[in-house]
Amino acid sequence: MNEEGFEQSDLVMRVATQVICHTLVNCQDLFLQERFAVAHAILQRVMTTHLCNHKLTKEGLVYEYKGQPFELHEEYKTMTLTRTVYEHLAMFYFLFEHPKTDEERETVWKNWQSDNWREMISFSQAWRYLFKNKEMASFYRQLSMHCHPMYQGLVQYQNQDVADEGNAAVPLFFSSCFLAQLTRLFLKQVPDGWDMLRKEFTERELSTFKGLSQMCKS
């Protein structure tokens, strides 16, 4: 993966970490609201998942064989992590962003609490609301194919090229975009959140962050 991709991922993680820590330290009163606490928990989980994605993409997988390091070539190794980030972004959107009235918000929240969330618009169709980009229509299917023991996915695994030609970087890039978008949505719930970020990051860094948060949109 080129260095730019890691730099973008690192920037998004620094912004997300700033938001997470700022709210924990300075916005304790907001955690008295259950919905805010849940929203923050989603952001934390996505942040840690993306961090695993970043480290795994950068460091790779190494086994030991007869006392020697034996690198495992696996260009799809972080697909499951990216899929998890995508699903959390979709759930956050449907819980906190998509409902437009108090009644809708309450209905969605109660359905989610009672584990009836599968009745909400599915993960495979979330792209229609999150991105409005037809190129993302098959994205969830692609992620799932490499996360489950499906024939087509296993055939691709078996036939993967020794030189992945940068394909290993693709899941991390999308994960960076999804974490950036989730962080941007969460900031709507933090008083003066953007002002706080402007004190910690340069305009160029924030411009890059905003660009990544909208990268997958049409």
CSV table of C-alpha atoms in Angstrom, one decimal:
chain,number,residue,atom,x,y,z
A,1,MET,CA,0.0,0.0,0.0
A,2,ASN,CA,1.3,3.5,-0.8
A,3,GLU,CA,2.3,5.7,2.1
A,4,GLU,CA,-0.5,8.2,1.3
A,5,GLY,CA,-3.1,5.6,2.2
A,6,PHE,CA,-1.6,5.0,5.6
A,7,GLU,CA,-1.2,8.8,6.2
A,8,GLN,CA,-4.9,9.2,5.4
A,9,SER,CA,-5.8,6.4,7.7
A,10,ASP,CA,-3.6,7.9,10.5
A,11,LEU,CA,-5.2,11.3,10.1
A,12,VAL,CA,-8.8,9.9,10.4
A,13,MET,CA,-7.8,7.9,13.5
A,14,ARG,CA,-6.2,11.0,15.1
A,15,VAL,CA,-9.4,13.0,14.4
A,16,ALA,CA,-11.6,10.2,15.7
A,17,THR,CA,-9.4,9.8,18.8
A,18,GLN,CA,-9.6,13.6,19.5
A,19,VAL,CA,-13.4,13.5,19.3
A,20,ILE,CA,-13.7,10.3,21.5
A,21,CYS,CA,-11.3,11.7,24.2
A,22,HIS,CA,-12.7,15.2,24.1
A,23,THR,CA,-16.2,14.0,24.8
A,24,LEU,CA,-15.1,11.6,27.5
A,25,VAL,CA,-13.2,14.4,29.3
A,26,ASN,CA,-15.3,17.5,28.6
A,27,CYS,CA,-18.8,16.3,27.9
A,28,GLN,CA,-19.6,13.9,30.8
A,29,ASP,CA,-23.1,15.4,31.2
A,30,LEU,CA,-24.0,14.2,27.7
A,31,PHE,CA,-23.4,10.6,28.7
A,32,LEU,CA,-26.4,10.8,31.0
A,33,GLN,CA,-28.4,10.5,27.8
A,34,GLU,CA,-28.5,6.8,26.8
A,35,ARG,CA,-28.6,7.6,23.1
A,36,PHE,CA,-25.5,9.7,23.3
A,37,ALA,CA,-23.7,7.0,25.2
A,38,VAL,CA,-24.6,4.4,22.6
A,39,ALA,CA,-23.5,6.7,19.8
A,40,HIS,CA,-20.2,7.2,21.5
A,41,ALA,CA,-19.8,3.4,22.0
A,42,ILE,CA,-20.4,2.9,18.3
A,43,LEU,CA,-17.7,5.4,17.4
A,44,GLN,CA,-15.3,3.8,19.9
A,45,ARG,CA,-15.9,0.3,18.5
A,46,VAL,CA,-15.4,1.5,14.9
A,47,MET,CA,-12.2,3.3,15.9
A,48,THR,CA,-10.7,0.2,17.5
A,49,THR,CA,-11.8,-2.0,14.5
A,50,HIS,CA,-10.2,0.4,12.1
A,51,LEU,CA,-7.0,0.5,14.1
A,52,CYS,CA,-6.8,-3.3,13.8
A,53,ASN,CA,-7.4,-2.9,10.1
A,54,HIS,CA,-4.6,-0.4,9.9
A,55,LYS,CA,-2.1,-2.5,11.8
A,56,LEU,CA,-2.9,-5.7,10.0
A,57,THR,CA,-2.6,-4.0,6.6
A,58,LYS,CA,0.7,-2.4,7.5
A,59,GLU,CA,2.3,-5.3,9.3
A,60,GLY,CA,0.8,-8.3,7.4
A,61,LEU,CA,0.5,-11.8,8.7
A,62,VAL,CA,3.5,-13.8,9.5
A,63,TYR,CA,3.6,-17.5,10.7
A,64,GLU,CA,6.6,-19.4,11.9
A,65,TYR,CA,7.6,-22.5,10.1
A,66,LYS,CA,10.6,-24.6,11.2
A,67,GLY,CA,11.9,-21.6,13.2
A,68,GLN,CA,11.7,-19.2,10.3
A,69,PRO,CA,9.2,-16.4,9.6
A,70,PHE,CA,6.7,-17.5,7.0
A,71,GLU,CA,4.7,-14.7,5.6
A,72,LEU,CA,1.1,-15.5,4.7
A,73,HIS,CA,-0.1,-13.7,1.6
A,74,GLU,CA,-3.7,-12.7,2.1
A,75,GLU,CA,-5.0,-9.7,0.2
A,76,TYR,CA,-8.4,-10.2,1.7
A,77,LYS,CA,-7.3,-10.3,5.3
A,78,THR,CA,-9.0,-7.1,6.4
A,79,MET,CA,-12.3,-7.5,4.6
A,80,THR,CA,-14.1,-8.7,7.7
A,81,LEU,CA,-12.9,-5.7,9.6
A,82,THR,CA,-14.0,-3.3,6.9
A,83,ARG,CA,-17.4,-5.1,6.8
A,84,THR,CA,-17.8,-4.5,10.5
A,85,VAL,CA,-17.0,-0.8,10.1
A,86,TYR,CA,-19.5,-0.5,7.3
A,87,GLU,CA,-22.2,-2.2,9.4
A,88,HIS,CA,-21.7,0.0,12.3
A,89,LEU,CA,-21.8,3.1,10.1
A,90,ALA,CA,-25.0,1.9,8.6
A,91,MET,CA,-26.5,1.2,12.0
A,92,PHE,CA,-25.5,4.6,13.3
A,93,TYR,CA,-27.0,6.3,10.3
A,94,PHE,CA,-30.4,4.5,10.7
A,95,LEU,CA,-30.5,5.1,14.4
A,96,PHE,CA,-29.4,8.8,14.6
A,97,GLU,CA,-29.4,10.4,11.1
A,98,HIS,CA,-32.2,8.8,9.0
A,99,PRO,CA,-35.2,9.4,11.3
A,100,LYS,CA,-36.6,12.9,10.7
A,101,THR,CA,-39.3,13.1,13.5
A,102,ASP,CA,-39.3,12.3,17.2
A,103,GLU,CA,-41.9,9.6,16.5
A,104,GLU,CA,-39.6,7.9,13.9
A,105,ARG,CA,-36.6,8.2,16.2
A,106,GLU,CA,-38.5,6.5,19.0
A,107,THR,CA,-39.9,3.7,16.8
A,108,VAL,CA,-36.5,2.9,15.4
A,109,TRP,CA,-34.8,3.1,18.8
A,110,LYS,CA,-37.4,0.7,20.3
A,111,ASN,CA,-37.1,-1.7,17.4
A,112,TRP,CA,-33.3,-1.7,17.8
A,113,GLN,CA,-33.5,-2.2,21.6
A,114,SER,CA,-35.8,-5.2,21.2
A,115,ASP,CA,-33.5,-6.7,18.5
A,116,ASN,CA,-36.0,-6.1,15.8
A,117,TRP,CA,-33.5,-4.0,13.9
A,118,ARG,CA,-33.5,-6.5,11.1
A,119,GLU,CA,-36.8,-5.0,10.1
A,120,MET,CA,-35.0,-1.6,9.3
A,121,ILE,CA,-33.6,-1.0,5.6
A,122,SER,CA,-30.8,-3.9,5.3
A,123,PHE,CA,-27.0,-3.5,5.3
A,124,SER,CA,-26.9,-4.5,1.7
A,125,GLN,CA,-29.1,-1.6,0.8
A,126,ALA,CA,-27.6,1.0,3.1
A,127,TRP,CA,-25.5,2.5,0.3
A,128,ARG,CA,-28.8,4.0,-1.1
A,129,TYR,CA,-28.9,6.3,1.9
A,130,LEU,CA,-25.3,6.6,2.9
A,131,PHE,CA,-23.7,7.3,-0.4
A,132,LYS,CA,-26.4,7.6,-3.2
A,133,ASN,CA,-23.7,6.1,-5.4
A,134,LYS,CA,-24.6,3.2,-7.7
A,135,GLU,CA,-21.0,2.1,-7.7
A,136,MET,CA,-21.4,1.1,-4.1
A,137,ALA,CA,-24.4,-1.1,-4.8
A,138,SER,CA,-22.3,-4.3,-4.9
A,139,PHE,CA,-19.9,-3.3,-2.2
A,140,TYR,CA,-21.5,-5.1,0.7
A,141,ARG,CA,-21.8,-8.2,-1.4
A,142,GLN,CA,-18.1,-8.1,-2.1
A,143,LEU,CA,-17.2,-7.7,1.5
A,144,SER,CA,-19.5,-10.6,2.5
A,145,MET,CA,-18.0,-12.8,-0.2
A,146,HIS,CA,-14.6,-12.6,1.4
A,147,CYS,CA,-16.0,-12.9,5.0
A,148,HIS,CA,-18.0,-16.1,4.6
A,149,PRO,CA,-17.0,-19.5,3.2
A,150,MET,CA,-18.7,-18.9,-0.1
A,151,TYR,CA,-17.5,-20.8,-3.2
A,152,GLN,CA,-16.7,-17.7,-5.3
A,153,GLY,CA,-14.8,-16.0,-2.5
A,154,LEU,CA,-12.8,-19.1,-1.8
A,155,VAL,CA,-11.9,-19.6,-5.4
A,156,GLN,CA,-10.7,-16.0,-5.5
A,157,TYR,CA,-8.7,-16.6,-2.4
A,158,GLN,CA,-7.1,-19.7,-3.9
A,159,ASN,CA,-6.2,-17.9,-7.1
A,160,GLN,CA,-5.1,-14.6,-5.6
A,161,ASP,CA,-1.9,-13.3,-7.2
A,162,VAL,CA,1.3,-13.4,-5.2
A,163,ALA,CA,1.6,-9.7,-6.0
A,164,ASP,CA,-1.7,-8.3,-4.9
A,165,GLU,CA,-1.1,-5.1,-7.0
A,166,GLY,CA,-2.4,-2.9,-4.2
A,167,ASN,CA,-5.7,-4.8,-3.6
A,168,ALA,CA,-4.8,-5.3,0.1
A,169,ALA,CA,-5.0,-1.5,0.5
A,170,VAL,CA,-8.6,-1.3,-0.8
A,171,PRO,CA,-10.4,-2.4,2.5
A,172,LEU,CA,-8.3,0.0,4.6
A,173,PHE,CA,-9.1,2.9,2.3
A,174,PHE,CA,-12.9,2.2,2.5
A,175,SER,CA,-12.5,1.7,6.3
A,176,SER,CA,-10.9,5.1,6.5
A,177,CYS,CA,-13.7,6.7,4.6
A,178,PHE,CA,-16.4,5.0,6.7
A,179,LEU,CA,-14.7,6.0,10.0
A,180,ALA,CA,-14.4,9.6,8.7
A,181,GLN,CA,-18.1,9.6,7.8
A,182,LEU,CA,-19.1,8.2,11.1
A,183,THR,CA,-17.0,10.7,13.0
A,184,ARG,CA,-18.5,13.5,11.0
A,185,LEU,CA,-22.1,12.3,11.8
A,186,PHE,CA,-21.2,11.9,15.5
A,187,LEU,CA,-19.9,15.5,15.7
A,188,LYS,CA,-23.5,16.7,15.1
A,189,GLN,CA,-24.2,15.6,18.7
A,190,VAL,CA,-21.2,17.3,20.2
A,191,PRO,CA,-21.6,21.0,21.1
A,192,ASP,CA,-19.0,23.1,19.2
A,193,GLY,CA,-17.4,19.9,18.0
A,194,TRP,CA,-15.9,21.5,14.8
A,195,ASP,CA,-14.6,24.4,16.8
A,196,MET,CA,-12.7,22.0,19.0
A,197,LEU,CA,-11.2,20.2,15.9
A,198,ARG,CA,-10.1,23.5,14.4
A,199,LYS,CA,-8.0,24.2,17.5
A,200,GLU,CA,-6.3,20.8,17.1
A,201,PHE,CA,-5.9,20.4,13.4
A,202,THR,CA,-4.9,22.5,10.4
A,203,GLU,CA,-7.3,23.6,7.8
A,204,ARG,CA,-5.5,21.3,5.3
A,205,GLU,CA,-5.9,18.3,7.7
A,206,LEU,CA,-9.6,19.0,8.2
A,207,SER,CA,-10.1,19.5,4.5
A,208,THR,CA,-8.6,16.1,3.9
A,209,PHE,CA,-10.7,14.6,6.6
A,210,LYS,CA,-13.9,16.0,5.2
A,211,GLY,CA,-13.0,14.8,1.7
A,212,LEU,CA,-12.5,11.3,3.0
A,213,SER,CA,-15.8,11.4,4.8
A,214,GLN,CA,-17.5,12.1,1.5
A,215,MET,CA,-15.3,10.1,-0.8
A,216,CYS,CA,-17.8,7.3,-1.4
A,217,LYS,CA,-20.7,9.7,-2.3
A,218,SER,CA,-21.8,10.4,-5.8
